[in-house]
C-alpha positions as semicolon CSV with decimal commas, in nm:
position;residue;x (nm);y (nm);z (nm)
1;M;-0,166;1,300;-0,750
2;T;-0,425;1,576;-0,777
3;Y;-0,724;1,612;-0,548
4;S;-0,967;1,507;-0,823
5;Q;-0,764;1,190;-0,886
6;R;-0,780;1,106;-0,514
7;L;-1,160;1,111;-0,539
8;Y;-1,140;0,826;-0,793
9;P;-0,898;0,573;-0,641
10;W;-0,996;0,269;-0,853
11;A;-0,819;0,264;-1,189
12;V;-0,849;0,036;-1,492
13;V;-0,504;-0,012;-1,641
14;R;-0,423;-0,158;-1,982
15;L;-0,103;-0,361;-1,983
16;L;0,116;-0,310;-2,290
17;P;0,430;-0,484;-2,415
18;K;0,770;-0,403;-2,263
19;M;0,627;-0,341;-1,914
20;Q;0,434;-0,033;-2,024
21;R;0,088;0,057;-1,897
22;V;-0,188;0,309;-1,962
23;V;-0,457;0,419;-1,718
24;V;-0,779;0,383;-1,916
25;G;-1,016;0,523;-1,655
26;R;-1,058;0,613;-1,288
27;F;-1,363;0,529;-1,075
28;R;-1,501;0,597;-0,728
29;N;-1,588;0,234;-0,654
30;R;-1,460;-0,106;-0,759
31;S;-1,787;-0,227;-0,911
32;D;-1,785;0,059;-1,163
33;A;-1,425;-0,024;-1,254
34;E;-1,511;-0,393;-1,298
35;G;-1,805;-0,311;-1,525
36;H;-1,591;-0,084;-1,740
37;M;-1,318;-0,348;-1,759
38;Q;-1,569;-0,613;-1,871
39;A;-1,689;-0,384;-2,150
40;L;-1,330;-0,319;-2,258
41;K;-1,255;-0,693;-2,265
42;R;-1,557;-0,747;-2,491
43;L;-1,444;-0,469;-2,725
44;M;-1,076;-0,568;-2,721
45;P;-1,053;-0,942;-2,643
46;D;-0,675;-0,948;-2,692
47;G;-0,615;-0,657;-2,452
48;K;-0,492;-0,722;-2,099
49;F;-0,650;-0,511;-1,826
50;I;-0,620;-0,496;-1,449
51;I;-0,791;-0,301;-1,173
52;V;-0,575;-0,125;-0,915
53;F;-0,652;0,076;-0,603
54;D;-0,428;0,381;-0,640
55;I;-0,423;0,600;-0,330
56;G;-0,108;0,778;-0,442
57;Q;0,133;0,914;-0,185
58;G;0,054;1,125;0,117
59;I;0,019;1,502;0,106
60;E;0,355;1,550;0,273
61;E;0,563;1,345;0,031
62;G;0,913;1,277;0,149
63;S;0,880;1,471;0,475
64;S;0,948;1,300;0,803
65;E;1,041;1,390;1,157
66;E;1,410;1,354;1,067
67;N;1,388;1,609;0,785
68;R;1,234;1,873;1,013
69;E;1,538;1,904;1,241
């Protein structure tokens, strides 16, 4: 996850068939994400959308005290 993506942790995700998903937009706060999702639901009533808080993984992915020995 890039630094700019970490600045926008709230994501609106469109759920697609066969367990697929697409991130439609990223936002700094939940209320902005909810407003965008409401607009999307009005434009695409058959679409399924969810809001997720995506903090990604830490900067030191996969490193631990055991790996440093």
